[in-house]
């Protein structure tokens, strides 16, 4: 019977090539229309990270 948790290689933490590791999480509510548009993107989480970073940069420049 196969192991339901997968292979040992799958249990290792994912290595990131970022300057700063992604360690924290947030939850946010969006409209259904926003979710549908977001799901059409190639990498929705990265798209959201870039959008948030852009907004934070613009806010700090004011």
Short mmCIF file of C-alpha atoms in Angstrom, two decimals:
data_model
loop_
_atom_site.label_atom_id
_atom_site.label_comp_id
_atom_site.label_asym_id
_atom_site.label_seq_id
_atom_site.Cartn_x
_atom_site.Cartn_y
_atom_site.Cartn_z
CA UNK A 1 0.00 0.00 0.00
CA UNK A 2 1.47 3.42 -0.95
CA UNK A 3 2.40 5.95 1.70
CA UNK A 4 -0.42 8.56 1.80
CA UNK A 5 2.01 11.27 2.86
CA UNK A 6 4.18 10.88 -0.23
CA UNK A 7 7.88 10.27 -0.63
CA UNK A 8 10.51 11.54 1.83
CA UNK A 9 11.67 14.05 -0.81
CA UNK A 10 8.21 15.65 -0.77
CA UNK A 11 8.41 16.21 2.98
CA UNK A 12 11.54 18.38 2.82
CA UNK A 13 11.04 22.16 3.09
CA UNK A 14 11.00 24.08 -0.18
CA UNK A 15 14.19 26.05 -0.85
CA UNK A 16 13.67 29.62 -1.99
CA UNK A 17 15.98 31.67 -4.18
CA UNK A 18 14.65 34.94 -2.73
CA UNK A 19 16.67 37.51 -0.81
CA UNK A 20 14.20 37.26 2.05
CA UNK A 21 12.35 34.00 2.77
CA UNK A 22 8.56 33.90 2.65
CA UNK A 23 7.74 32.99 6.25
CA UNK A 24 4.53 34.84 7.12
CA UNK A 25 0.99 34.43 5.82
CA UNK A 26 -2.03 36.70 5.50
CA UNK A 27 -5.65 36.08 4.63
CA UNK A 28 -7.75 38.58 2.76
CA UNK A 29 -11.23 38.69 1.35
CA UNK A 30 -11.83 39.56 -2.29
CA UNK A 31 -14.84 39.60 -4.57
CA UNK A 32 -15.74 36.63 -6.72
CA UNK A 33 -14.93 38.65 -9.85
CA UNK A 34 -11.47 39.49 -8.49
CA UNK A 35 -10.84 35.83 -7.69
CA UNK A 36 -11.85 34.76 -11.19
CA UNK A 37 -9.51 37.32 -12.79
CA UNK A 38 -6.72 36.36 -10.40
CA UNK A 39 -7.08 32.67 -11.22
CA UNK A 40 -6.30 33.42 -14.89
CA UNK A 41 -2.77 34.56 -13.97
CA UNK A 42 0.14 32.13 -14.36
CA UNK A 43 1.27 32.47 -10.73
CA UNK A 44 -1.49 34.10 -8.65
CA UNK A 45 0.47 34.22 -5.34
CA UNK A 46 3.45 35.92 -6.98
CA UNK A 47 1.12 38.34 -8.76
CA UNK A 48 -0.41 39.30 -5.40
CA UNK A 49 3.01 39.69 -3.76
CA UNK A 50 4.15 42.04 -6.57
CA UNK A 51 0.93 44.08 -6.36
CA UNK A 52 1.24 44.45 -2.59
CA UNK A 53 4.93 45.38 -2.84
CA UNK A 54 4.15 47.97 -5.55
CA UNK A 55 1.43 49.53 -3.38
CA UNK A 56 3.74 49.59 -0.34
CA UNK A 57 6.52 51.24 -2.40
CA UNK A 58 4.15 53.88 -3.73
CA UNK A 59 2.83 54.54 -0.22
CA UNK A 60 6.33 54.99 1.21
CA UNK A 61 7.24 57.45 -1.59
CA UNK A 62 4.41 59.82 -0.63
#
